[in-house]
JSON list of C-alpha atoms and ligand atoms in Angstrom, two decimals:
[
{"chain": "A", "resi": 12, "resn": "MET", "atom": "CA", "xyz": [-48.66, -1.31, -12.26]},
{"chain": "A", "resi": 13, "resn": "ILE", "atom": "CA", "xyz": [-50.12, -4.50, -10.82]},
{"chain": "A", "resi": 14, "resn": "VAL", "atom": "CA", "xyz": [-48.37, -7.69, -11.90]},
{"chain": "A", "resi": 15, "resn": "ALA", "atom": "CA", "xyz": [-50.82, -10.28, -13.26]},
{"chain": "A", "resi": 16, "resn": "GLY", "atom": "CA", "xyz": [-51.99, -12.47, -10.39]},
{"chain": "A", "resi": 17, "resn": "GLY", "atom": "CA", "xyz": [-50.34, -10.11, -7.84]},
{"chain": "A", "resi": 18, "resn": "PRO", "atom": "CA", "xyz": [-52.30, -8.53, -5.02]},
{"chain": "A", "resi": 19, "resn": "LEU", "atom": "CA", "xyz": [-54.72, -5.74, -5.97]},
{"chain": "A", "resi": 20, "resn": "LEU", "atom": "CA", "xyz": [-54.03, -3.39, -3.07]},
{"chain": "A", "resi": 21, "resn": "ILE", "atom": "CA", "xyz": [-55.93, -0.11, -3.30]},
{"chain": "A", "resi": 22, "resn": "ALA", "atom": "CA", "xyz": [-55.25, 2.84, -0.98]},
{"chain": "A", "resi": 23, "resn": "ILE", "atom": "CA", "xyz": [-57.90, 5.56, -0.63]},
{"chain": "A", "resi": 24, "resn": "ASP", "atom": "CA", "xyz": [-57.40, 8.73, 1.41]},
{"chain": "A", "resi": 25, "resn": "GLY", "atom": "CA", "xyz": [-59.28, 11.95, 1.87]},
{"chain": "A", "resi": 26, "resn": "PRO", "atom": "CA", "xyz": [-60.95, 14.26, 4.38]},
{"chain": "A", "resi": 27, "resn": "ALA", "atom": "CA", "xyz": [-64.24, 13.64, 6.21]},
{"chain": "A", "resi": 28, "resn": "ALA", "atom": "CA", "xyz": [-67.34, 13.35, 3.99]},
{"chain": "A", "resi": 29, "resn": "SER", "atom": "CA", "xyz": [-65.32, 13.46, 0.77]},
{"chain": "A", "resi": 30, "resn": "GLY", "atom": "CA", "xyz": [-67.03, 10.30, -0.52]},
{"chain": "A", "resi": 31, "resn": "LYS", "atom": "CA", "xyz": [-63.96, 8.11, 0.04]},
{"chain": "A", "resi": 32, "resn": "GLY", "atom": "CA", "xyz": [-65.83, 5.57, 2.17]},
{"chain": "A", "resi": 33, "resn": "THR", "atom": "CA", "xyz": [-68.61, 5.06, -0.36]},
{"chain": "A", "resi": 34, "resn": "LEU", "atom": "CA", "xyz": [-66.05, 4.82, -3.16]},
{"chain": "A", "resi": 35, "resn": "ALA", "atom": "CA", "xyz": [-64.00, 2.29, -1.17]},
{"chain": "A", "resi": 36, "resn": "ARG", "atom": "CA", "xyz": [-67.07, 0.10, -0.59]},
{"chain": "A", "resi": 37, "resn": "LEU", "atom": "CA", "xyz": [-68.04, 0.22, -4.29]},
{"chain": "A", "resi": 38, "resn": "ILE", "atom": "CA", "xyz": [-64.50, -0.67, -5.40]},
{"chain": "A", "resi": 39, "resn": "ALA", "atom": "CA", "xyz": [-64.26, -3.52, -2.88]},
{"chain": "A", "resi": 40, "resn": "ALA", "atom": "CA", "xyz": [-67.59, -4.98, -4.03]},
{"chain": "A", "resi": 41, "resn": "HIS", "atom": "CA", "xyz": [-66.74, -4.62, -7.72]},
{"chain": "A", "resi": 42, "resn": "TYR", "atom": "CA", "xyz": [-63.31, -6.30, -7.45]},
{"chain": "A", "resi": 43, "resn": "ASP", "atom": "CA", "xyz": [-64.46, -8.71, -4.72]},
{"chain": "A", "resi": 44, "resn": "LEU", "atom": "CA", "xyz": [-61.82, -7.51, -2.25]},
{"chain": "A", "resi": 45, "resn": "PRO", "atom": "CA", "xyz": [-61.89, -7.28, 1.56]},
{"chain": "A", "resi": 46, "resn": "HIS", "atom": "CA", "xyz": [-62.26, -3.69, 2.76]},
{"chain": "A", "resi": 47, "resn": "LEU", "atom": "CA", "xyz": [-61.10, -1.91, 5.90]},
{"chain": "A", "resi": 48, "resn": "ASP", "atom": "CA", "xyz": [-62.37, 1.56, 6.82]},
{"chain": "A", "resi": 49, "resn": "THR", "atom": "CA", "xyz": [-59.42, 2.56, 9.02]},
{"chain": "A", "resi": 50, "resn": "GLY", "atom": "CA", "xyz": [-61.40, 5.49, 10.44]},
{"chain": "A", "resi": 51, "resn": "LEU", "atom": "CA", "xyz": [-63.38, 2.89, 12.39]},
{"chain": "A", "resi": 52, "resn": "THR", "atom": "CA", "xyz": [-60.22, 1.81, 14.21]},
{"chain": "A", "resi": 53, "resn": "TYR", "atom": "CA", "xyz": [-59.66, 5.38, 15.49]},
{"chain": "A", "resi": 54, "resn": "ARG", "atom": "CA", "xyz": [-63.37, 5.73, 16.22]},
{"chain": "A", "resi": 55, "resn": "ALA", "atom": "CA", "xyz": [-63.33, 2.51, 18.27]},
{"chain": "A", "resi": 56, "resn": "VAL", "atom": "CA", "xyz": [-60.43, 3.83, 20.38]},
{"chain": "A", "resi": 57, "resn": "ALA", "atom": "CA", "xyz": [-62.28, 7.13, 20.90]},
{"chain": "A", "resi": 58, "resn": "GLN", "atom": "CA", "xyz": [-65.53, 5.44, 21.81]},
{"chain": "A", "resi": 59, "resn": "ALA", "atom": "CA", "xyz": [-63.89, 3.10, 24.32]},
{"chain": "A", "resi": 60, "resn": "MET", "atom": "CA", "xyz": [-62.31, 6.14, 25.99]},
{"chain": "A", "resi": 61, "resn": "LEU", "atom": "CA", "xyz": [-65.54, 8.15, 26.01]},
{"chain": "A", "resi": 62, "resn": "ALA", "atom": "CA", "xyz": [-67.42, 5.17, 27.47]},
{"chain": "A", "resi": 63, "resn": "ALA", "atom": "CA", "xyz": [-64.82, 4.83, 30.23]},
{"chain": "A", "resi": 64, "resn": "GLY", "atom": "CA", "xyz": [-64.88, 8.58, 30.94]},
{"chain": "A", "resi": 65, "resn": "LEU", "atom": "CA", "xyz": [-61.18, 8.93, 30.02]},
{"chain": "A", "resi": 66, "resn": "ASP", "atom": "CA", "xyz": [-59.51, 12.13, 28.85]},
{"chain": "A", "resi": 67, "resn": "LEU", "atom": "CA", "xyz": [-58.91, 11.94, 25.08]},
{"chain": "A", "resi": 68, "resn": "ASP", "atom": "CA", "xyz": [-55.58, 13.76, 25.55]},
{"chain": "A", "resi": 69, "resn": "ASN", "atom": "CA", "xyz": [-54.30, 10.95, 27.82]},
{"chain": "A", "resi": 70, "resn": "ALA", "atom": "CA", "xyz": [-51.83, 9.22, 25.47]},
{"chain": "A", "resi": 71, "resn": "GLY", "atom": "CA", "xyz": [-51.22, 6.25, 27.81]},
{"chain": "A", "resi": 72, "resn": "ALA", "atom": "CA", "xyz": [-54.92, 5.45, 28.15]},
{"chain": "A", "resi": 73, "resn": "ALA", "atom": "CA", "xyz": [-55.39, 5.89, 24.39]},
{"chain": "A", "resi": 74, "resn": "LEU", "atom": "CA", "xyz": [-52.55, 3.46, 23.72]},
{"chain": "A", "resi": 75, "resn": "ALA", "atom": "CA", "xyz": [-54.14, 0.83, 26.00]},
{"chain": "A", "resi": 76, "resn": "ALA", "atom": "CA", "xyz": [-57.47, 1.30, 24.19]},
{"chain": "A", "resi": 77, "resn": "ALA", "atom": "CA", "xyz": [-55.73, 0.95, 20.80]},
{"chain": "A", "resi": 78, "resn": "GLU", "atom": "CA", "xyz": [-54.02, -2.28, 21.84]},
{"chain": "A", "resi": 79, "resn": "ALA", "atom": "CA", "xyz": [-57.41, -3.78, 22.71]},
{"chain": "A", "resi": 80, "resn": "ILE", "atom": "CA", "xyz": [-58.95, -3.06, 19.28]},
{"chain": "A", "resi": 81, "resn": "ASP", "atom": "CA", "xyz": [-60.05, -6.15, 17.36]},
{"chain": "A", "resi": 82, "resn": "LEU", "atom": "CA", "xyz": [-60.49, -5.41, 13.63]},
{"chain": "A", "resi": 83, "resn": "ALA", "atom": "CA", "xyz": [-62.99, -8.25, 13.30]},
{"chain": "A", "resi": 84, "resn": "ALA", "atom": "CA", "xyz": [-65.28, -6.67, 15.92]},
{"chain": "A", "resi": 85, "resn": "LEU", "atom": "CA", "xyz": [-65.60, -3.14, 14.47]},
{"chain": "A", "resi": 86, "resn": "ASP", "atom": "CA", "xyz": [-69.27, -2.17, 14.28]},
{"chain": "A", "resi": 87, "resn": "ARG", "atom": "CA", "xyz": [-69.86, 0.72, 11.84]},
{"chain": "A", "resi": 88, "resn": "SER", "atom": "CA", "xyz": [-73.35, 1.61, 13.10]},
{"chain": "A", "resi": 89, "resn": "ALA", "atom": "CA", "xyz": [-72.20, 1.76, 16.73]},
{"chain": "A", "resi": 90, "resn": "LEU", "atom": "CA", "xyz": [-69.32, 4.10, 15.79]},
{"chain": "A", "resi": 91, "resn": "SER", "atom": "CA", "xyz": [-71.03, 6.42, 13.32]},
{"chain": "A", "resi": 92, "resn": "ALA", "atom": "CA", "xyz": [-71.97, 9.35, 15.63]},
{"chain": "A", "resi": 93, "resn": "HIS", "atom": "CA", "xyz": [-70.60, 12.74, 14.66]},
{"chain": "A", "resi": 94, "resn": "ALA", "atom": "CA", "xyz": [-69.16, 13.22, 18.18]},
{"chain": "A", "resi": 95, "resn": "VAL", "atom": "CA", "xyz": [-67.26, 9.92, 17.91]},
{"chain": "A", "resi": 96, "resn": "GLY", "atom": "CA", "xyz": [-65.64, 11.12, 14.64]},
{"chain": "A", "resi": 97, "resn": "GLU", "atom": "CA", "xyz": [-64.58, 14.33, 16.34]},
{"chain": "A", "resi": 98, "resn": "ALA", "atom": "CA", "xyz": [-63.14, 12.39, 19.31]},
{"chain": "A", "resi": 99, "resn": "ALA", "atom": "CA", "xyz": [-61.40, 9.98, 16.87]},
{"chain": "A", "resi": 100, "resn": "SER", "atom": "CA", "xyz": [-59.62, 12.93, 15.26]},
{"chain": "A", "resi": 101, "resn": "ARG", "atom": "CA", "xyz": [-58.30, 13.87, 18.73]},
{"chain": "A", "resi": 102, "resn": "VAL", "atom": "CA", "xyz": [-57.00, 10.41, 19.70]},
{"chain": "A", "resi": 103, "resn": "ALA", "atom": "CA", "xyz": [-55.46, 10.09, 16.21]},
{"chain": "A", "resi": 104, "resn": "VAL", "atom": "CA", "xyz": [-52.82, 12.69, 17.08]},
{"chain": "A", "resi": 105, "resn": "HIS", "atom": "CA", "xyz": [-51.09, 10.32, 19.56]},
{"chain": "A", "resi": 106, "resn": "PRO", "atom": "CA", "xyz": [-48.10, 8.67, 17.78]},
{"chain": "A", "resi": 107, "resn": "ALA", "atom": "CA", "xyz": [-48.30, 5.56, 20.02]},
{"chain": "A", "resi": 108, "resn": "VAL", "atom": "CA", "xyz": [-51.96, 5.03, 19.03]},
{"chain": "A", "resi": 109, "resn": "ARG", "atom": "CA", "xyz": [-51.08, 5.40, 15.35]},
{"chain": "A", "resi": 110, "resn": "ARG", "atom": "CA", "xyz": [-48.19, 2.93, 15.64]},
{"chain": "A", "resi": 111, "resn": "ILE", "atom": "CA", "xyz": [-50.45, 0.20, 17.09]},
{"chain": "A", "resi": 112, "resn": "LEU", "atom": "CA", "xyz": [-53.35, 0.80, 14.70]},
{"chain": "A", "resi": 113, "resn": "VAL", "atom": "CA", "xyz": [-51.08, 1.04, 11.63]},
{"chain": "A", "resi": 114, "resn": "GLU", "atom": "CA", "xyz": [-49.59, -2.34, 12.56]},
{"chain": "A", "resi": 115, "resn": "LYS", "atom": "CA", "xyz": [-53.07, -3.89, 12.70]},
{"chain": "A", "resi": 116, "resn": "GLN", "atom": "CA", "xyz": [-54.07, -2.16, 9.44]},
{"chain": "A", "resi": 117, "resn": "ARG", "atom": "CA", "xyz": [-50.95, -3.47, 7.65]},
{"chain": "A", "resi": 118, "resn": "GLY", "atom": "CA", "xyz": [-51.84, -6.98, 8.83]},
{"chain": "A", "resi": 119, "resn": "PHE", "atom": "CA", "xyz": [-55.22, -6.57, 7.14]},
{"chain": "A", "resi": 120, "resn": "ALA", "atom": "CA", "xyz": [-53.70, -5.09, 3.97]},
{"chain": "A", "resi": 121, "resn": "ALA", "atom": "CA", "xyz": [-51.36, -8.06, 3.49]},
{"chain": "A", "resi": 122, "resn": "GLN", "atom": "CA", "xyz": [-54.01, -10.42, 2.10]},
{"chain": "A", "resi": 123, "resn": "PRO", "atom": "CA", "xyz": [-52.76, -12.50, -0.82]},
{"chain": "A", "resi": 124, "resn": "GLY", "atom": "CA", "xyz": [-55.49, -11.40, -3.25]},
{"chain": "A", "resi": 125, "resn": "GLY", "atom": "CA", "xyz": [-55.32, -7.76, -2.24]},
{"chain": "A", "resi": 126, "resn": "SER", "atom": "CA", "xyz": [-57.58, -5.42, -0.28]},
{"chain": "A", "resi": 127, "resn": "VAL", "atom": "CA", "xyz": [-59.03, -1.92, -0.16]},
{"chain": "A", "resi": 128, "resn": "LEU", "atom": "CA", "xyz": [-58.17, 0.38, 2.74]},
{"chain": "A", "resi": 129, "resn": "ASP", "atom": "CA", "xyz": [-59.48, 3.88, 3.22]},
{"chain": "A", "resi": 130, "resn": "GLY", "atom": "CA", "xyz": [-58.42, 6.55, 5.69]},
{"chain": "A", "resi": 131, "resn": "ARG", "atom": "CA", "xyz": [-56.10, 9.53, 5.99]},
{"chain": "A", "resi": 132, "resn": "ASP", "atom": "CA", "xyz": [-52.59, 8.04, 5.71]},
{"chain": "A", "resi": 133, "resn": "ILE", "atom": "CA", "xyz": [-53.02, 4.85, 3.69]},
{"chain": "A", "resi": 134, "resn": "GLY", "atom": "CA", "xyz": [-51.08, 5.91, 0.60]},
{"chain": "A", "resi": 135, "resn": "THR", "atom": "CA", "xyz": [-48.44, 7.81, 2.59]},
{"chain": "A", "resi": 136, "resn": "VAL", "atom": "CA", "xyz": [-47.80, 5.61, 5.67]},
{"chain": "A", "resi": 137, "resn": "VAL", "atom": "CA", "xyz": [-49.85, 2.41, 5.98]},
{"chain": "A", "resi": 138, "resn": "CYS", "atom": "CA", "xyz": [-49.38, 1.09, 2.42]},
{"chain": "A", "resi": 139, "resn": "PRO", "atom": "CA", "xyz": [-46.85, 3.37, 0.66]},
{"chain": "A", "resi": 140, "resn": "ASP", "atom": "CA", "xyz": [-46.20, 0.64, -1.94]},
{"chain": "A", "resi": 141, "resn": "ALA", "atom": "CA", "xyz": [-49.87, 0.21, -2.92]},
{"chain": "A", "resi": 142, "resn": "PRO", "atom": "CA", "xyz": [-49.98, 0.04, -6.72]},
{"chain": "A", "resi": 143, "resn": "VAL", "atom": "CA", "xyz": [-53.14, 2.16, -6.94]},
{"chain": "A", "resi": 144, "resn": "LYS", "atom": "CA", "xyz": [-53.81, 5.18, -4.72]},
{"chain": "A", "resi": 145, "resn": "PHE", "atom": "CA", "xyz": [-56.65, 7.67, -4.73]},
{"chain": "A", "resi": 146, "resn": "TYR", "atom": "CA", "xyz": [-57.01, 10.97, -2.91]},
{"chain": "A", "resi": 147, "resn": "VAL", "atom": "CA", "xyz": [-60.69, 11.86, -2.77]},
{"chain": "A", "resi": 148, "resn": "THR", "atom": "CA", "xyz": [-61.65, 15.39, -1.87]},
{"chain": "A", "resi": 149, "resn": "ALA", "atom": "CA", "xyz": [-64.42, 17.99, -2.13]},
{"chain": "A", "resi": 150, "resn": "SER", "atom": "CA", "xyz": [-64.84, 21.57, -0.93]},
{"chain": "A", "resi": 151, "resn": "PRO", "atom": "CA", "xyz": [-65.58, 22.03, 2.80]},
{"chain": "A", "resi": 152, "resn": "GLU", "atom": "CA", "xyz": [-69.03, 23.49, 1.93]},
{"chain": "A", "resi": 153, "resn": "VAL", "atom": "CA", "xyz": [-69.99, 20.47, -0.18]},
{"chain": "A", "resi": 154, "resn": "ARG", "atom": "CA", "xyz": [-68.77, 18.05, 2.50]},
{"chain": "A", "resi": 155, "resn": "ALA", "atom": "CA", "xyz": [-70.60, 19.94, 5.26]},
{"chain": "A", "resi": 156, "resn": "ARG", "atom": "CA", "xyz": [-73.79, 19.92, 3.15]},
{"chain": "A", "resi": 157, "resn": "ARG", "atom": "CA", "xyz": [-73.51, 16.12, 2.74]},
{"chain": "A", "resi": 158, "resn": "ARG", "atom": "CA", "xyz": [-72.99, 15.58, 6.49]},
{"chain": "A", "resi": 159, "resn": "HIS", "atom": "CA", "xyz": [-75.84, 17.93, 7.31]},
{"chain": "A", "resi": 160, "resn": "ASP", "atom": "CA", "xyz": [-78.25, 16.21, 4.89]},
{"chain": "A", "resi": 161, "resn": "GLU", "atom": "CA", "xyz": [-77.21, 12.78, 6.16]},
{"chain": "A", "resi": 162, "resn": "ILE", "atom": "CA", "xyz": [-77.96, 13.76, 9.79]},
{"chain": "A", "resi": 163, "resn": "LEU", "atom": "CA", "xyz": [-81.39, 15.16, 8.80]},
{"chain": "A", "resi": 164, "resn": "HIS", "atom": "CA", "xyz": [-82.08, 12.07, 6.69]},
{"chain": "A", "resi": 165, "resn": "ASN", "atom": "CA", "xyz": [-81.41, 9.91, 9.75]},
{"chain": "A", "resi": 166, "resn": "GLY", "atom": "CA", "xyz": [-83.93, 11.89, 11.78]},
{"chain": "A", "resi": 167, "resn": "GLY", "atom": "CA", "xyz": [-81.40, 14.06, 13.63]},
{"chain": "A", "resi": 168, "resn": "THR", "atom": "CA", "xyz": [-81.10, 17.84, 13.87]},
{"chain": "A", "resi": 169, "resn": "ALA", "atom": "CA", "xyz": [-78.10, 19.90, 12.84]},
{"chain": "A", "resi": 170, "resn": "GLN", "atom": "CA", "xyz": [-77.12, 23.47, 11.95]},
{"chain": "A", "resi": 171, "resn": "PHE", "atom": "CA", "xyz": [-75.28, 23.77, 8.65]},
{"chain": "A", "resi": 172, "resn": "ASP", "atom": "CA", "xyz": [-72.92, 26.45, 10.04]},
{"chain": "A", "resi": 173, "resn": "THR", "atom": "CA", "xyz": [-72.00, 24.26, 13.02]},
{"chain": "A", "resi": 174, "resn": "ILE", "atom": "CA", "xyz": [-71.27, 21.29, 10.75]},
{"chain": "A", "resi": 175, "resn": "LEU", "atom": "CA", "xyz": [-69.18, 23.46, 8.41]},
{"chain": "A", "resi": 176, "resn": "ALA", "atom": "CA", "xyz": [-67.15, 24.75, 11.38]},
{"chain": "A", "resi": 177, "resn": "ASP", "atom": "CA", "xyz": [-66.65, 21.12, 12.53]},
{"chain": "A", "resi": 178, "resn": "VAL", "atom": "CA", "xyz": [-65.49, 20.05, 9.05]},
{"chain": "A", "resi": 179, "resn": "ILE", "atom": "CA", "xyz": [-63.00, 22.92, 8.88]},
{"chain": "A", "resi": 180, "resn": "ARG", "atom": "CA", "xyz": [-61.69, 22.22, 12.40]},
{"chain": "A", "resi": 181, "resn": "ARG", "atom": "CA", "xyz": [-61.38, 18.47, 11.67]},
{"chain": "A", "resi": 182, "resn": "ASP", "atom": "CA", "xyz": [-59.48, 19.18, 8.43]},
{"chain": "A", "resi": 183, "resn": "ALA", "atom": "CA", "xyz": [-57.11, 21.49, 10.28]},
{"chain": "A", "resi": 184, "resn": "ARG", "atom": "CA", "xyz": [-56.42, 18.87, 12.95]},
{"chain": "A", "resi": 185, "resn": "ASP", "atom": "CA", "xyz": [-56.06, 15.94, 10.51]},
{"chain": "A", "resi": 186, "resn": "MET", "atom": "CA", "xyz": [-53.88, 17.92, 8.07]},
{"chain": "A", "resi": 187, "resn": "GLY", "atom": "CA", "xyz": [-51.90, 19.78, 10.73]},
{"chain": "A", "resi": 188, "resn": "ARG", "atom": "CA", "xyz": [-50.86, 17.00, 13.10]},
{"chain": "A", "resi": 189, "resn": "ALA", "atom": "CA", "xyz": [-47.16, 16.20, 13.30]},
{"chain": "A", "resi": 190, "resn": "ASP", "atom": "CA", "xyz": [-47.50, 12.41, 12.87]},
{"chain": "A", "resi": 191, "resn": "SER", "atom": "CA", "xyz": [-48.88, 11.17, 9.52]},
{"chain": "A", "resi": 192, "resn": "PRO", "atom": "CA", "xyz": [-50.89, 14.26, 8.52]},
{"chain": "A", "resi": 193, "resn": "LEU", "atom": "CA", "xyz": [-53.58, 13.93, 5.89]},
{"chain": "A", "resi": 194, "resn": "ARG", "atom": "CA", "xyz": [-52.08, 14.73, 2.51]},
{"chain": "A", "resi": 195, "resn": "PRO", "atom": "CA", "xyz": [-52.12, 13.14, -0.95]},
{"chain": "A", "resi": 196, "resn": "ALA", "atom": "CA", "xyz": [-49.33, 10.67, -1.71]},
{"chain": "A", "resi": 197, "resn": "ALA", "atom": "CA", "xyz": [-47.14, 11.92, -4.56]},
{"chain": "A", "resi": 198, "resn": "ASP", "atom": "CA", "xyz": [-48.44, 9.11, -6.78]},
{"chain": "A", "resi": 199, "resn": "ALA", "atom": "CA", "xyz": [-52.13, 9.34, -5.80]},
{"chain": "A", "resi": 200, "resn": "HIS", "atom": "CA", "xyz": [-54.84, 9.97, -8.39]},
{"chain": "A", "resi": 201, "resn": "LEU", "atom": "CA", "xyz": [-56.88, 12.99, -7.33]},
{"chain": "A", "resi": 202, "resn": "LEU", "atom": "CA", "xyz": [-60.68, 12.73, -7.47]},
{"chain": "A", "resi": 203, "resn": "ASP", "atom": "CA", "xyz": [-62.53, 15.94, -6.61]},
{"chain": "A", "resi": 204, "resn": "THR", "atom": "CA", "xyz": [-66.14, 14.96, -5.94]},
{"chain": "A", "resi": 205, "resn": "SER", "atom": "CA", "xyz": [-67.41, 18.55, -5.36]},
{"chain": "A", "resi": 206, "resn": "ALA", "atom": "CA", "xyz": [-69.26, 18.51, -8.66]},
{"chain": "A", "resi": 207, "resn": "MET", "atom": "CA", "xyz": [-69.14, 14.80, -9.43]},
{"chain": "A", "resi": 208, "resn": "THR", "atom": "CA", "xyz": [-71.65, 12.10, -8.59]},
{"chain": "A", "resi": 209, "resn": "ILE", "atom": "CA", "xyz": [-70.39, 9.07, -6.74]},
{"chain": "A", "resi": 210, "resn": "GLU", "atom": "CA", "xyz": [-71.20, 6.99, -9.86]},
{"chain": "A", "resi": 211, "resn": "ALA", "atom": "CA", "xyz": [-68.91, 9.22, -11.95]},
{"chain": "A", "resi": 212, "resn": "ALA", "atom": "CA", "xyz": [-66.14, 8.99, -9.34]},
{"chain": "A", "resi": 213, "resn": "PHE", "atom": "CA", "xyz": [-66.54, 5.19, -9.30]},
{"chain": "A", "resi": 214, "resn": "ARG", "atom": "CA", "xyz": [-66.31, 5.03, -13.12]},
{"chain": "A", "resi": 215, "resn": "ALA", "atom": "CA", "xyz": [-63.15, 7.16, -13.08]},
{"chain": "A", "resi": 216, "resn": "ALA", "atom": "CA", "xyz": [-61.60, 5.01, -10.34]},
{"chain": "A", "resi": 217, "resn": "ARG", "atom": "CA", "xyz": [-62.44, 1.77, -12.18]},
{"chain": "A", "resi": 218, "resn": "SER", "atom": "CA", "xyz": [-60.84, 2.99, -15.35]},
{"chain": "A", "resi": 219, "resn": "ILE", "atom": "CA", "xyz": [-57.63, 3.89, -13.43]},
{"chain": "A", "resi": 220, "resn": "ILE", "atom": "CA", "xyz": [-57.58, 0.51, -11.65]},
{"chain": "A", "resi": 221, "resn": "ASP", "atom": "CA", "xyz": [-58.22, -1.42, -14.86]},
{"chain": "A", "resi": 222, "resn": "GLN", "atom": "CA", "xyz": [-55.41, 0.45, -16.66]},
{"chain": "A", "resi": 223, "resn": "ALA", "atom": "CA", "xyz": [-53.02, -0.35, -13.80]},
{"chain": "A", "resi": 224, "resn": "ARG", "atom": "CA", "xyz": [-53.64, -4.08, -14.13]},
{"chain": "A", "resi": 225, "resn": "VAL", "atom": "CA", "xyz": [-51.53, -5.85, -16.72]},
{"chain": "B", "resi": 12, "resn": "DC", "atom": "O1", "xyz": [-62.84, 8.69, 8.33]},
{"chain": "B", "resi": 12, "resn": "DC", "atom": "P1", "xyz": [-63.42, 8.98, 9.68]},
{"chain": "B", "resi": 12, "resn": "DC", "atom": "O2", "xyz": [-64.21, 10.25, 9.73]},
{"chain": "B", "resi": 12, "resn": "DC", "atom": "O3", "xyz": [-64.18, 7.81, 10.25]},
{"chain": "B", "resi": 12, "resn": "DC", "atom": "O4", "xyz": [-62.13, 9.17, 10.65]},
{"chain": "B", "resi": 12, "resn": "DC", "atom": "C1", "xyz": [-62.27, 9.65, 11.97]},
{"chain": "B", "resi": 12, "resn": "DC", "atom": "C2", "xyz": [-60.95, 10.27, 12.41]},
{"chain": "B", "resi": 12, "resn": "DC", "atom": "O5", "xyz": [-59.95, 9.25, 12.56]},
{"chain": "B", "resi": 12, "resn": "DC", "atom": "C3", "xyz": [-60.34, 11.28, 11.46]},
{"chain": "B", "resi": 12, "resn": "DC", "atom": "O6", "xyz": [-60.82, 12.60, 11.69]},
{"chain": "B", "resi": 12, "resn": "DC", "atom": "C4", "xyz": [-58.86, 11.17, 11.73]},
{"chain": "B", "resi": 12, "resn": "DC", "atom": "C5", "xyz": [-58.68, 9.74, 12.18]},
{"chain": "B", "resi": 12, "resn": "DC", "atom": "N1", "xyz": [-58.10, 8.88, 11.15]},
{"chain": "B", "resi": 12, "resn": "DC", "atom": "C6", "xyz": [-56.73, 8.93, 10.99]},
{"chain": "B", "resi": 12, "resn": "DC", "atom": "O7", "xyz": [-56.06, 9.72, 11.65]},
{"chain": "B", "resi": 12, "resn": "DC", "atom": "N2", "xyz": [-56.11, 8.08, 10.13]},
{"chain": "B", "resi": 12, "resn": "DC", "atom": "C7", "xyz": [-56.82, 7.22, 9.38]},
{"chain": "B", "resi": 12, "resn": "DC", "atom": "N3", "xyz": [-56.17, 6.39, 8.54]},
{"chain": "B", "resi": 12, "resn": "DC", "atom": "C8", "xyz": [-58.23, 7.18, 9.50]},
{"chain": "B", "resi": 12, "resn": "DC", "atom": "C9", "xyz": [-58.85, 8.04, 10.40]}
]
């Protein structure tokens, strides 16, 4: 429950292409809250390493890249490539990288009026005390279809089977890592968007948020 006048902190987690990012943006706009897509912080680390020709398994280099990340300078369009997401999932296994990025993410979350954060470990690790948590999911096939259509829509080329294999591999890495694996917080509201439009998911989320406010 959110105390009247208290911060409206909303934690949203889920696997790649589940719809969590779109939902987070809609919620942030509706409640006029600042929003952080924490995936961009891992993507920025990955991209800096790729640009410098560094090995993604090099934990020391990844830590240095994480320390240099400025949340105010994250550029979604420059970080959106499929390959950067895959590389982000690899640098995200390093505990030292997670420690630095989680610290920055908590700094963002602590805004007096509240905020919306989306990622993989927001409800479980970054903001375990968030009064409202969502876990957004969809079947791997539905998520792969969305990714595939999005790439084609943007003028790219992609094989559905390759994208599906990527989605399954990314899930396995994000859910199987030792530090902060992707999983729903015990008190998260589950939203399965496999057969639900984003508008319906947004309506369901709004009703949960509005009920949590006193
Ligand atoms: O949400 P995304 O696809 O932009 O995230 C890219 C990768 O970053 C994801 O596969 C795992 C990692 N990530 C994470 O480990 N923890 C988060 N809170 C957000 C993203």
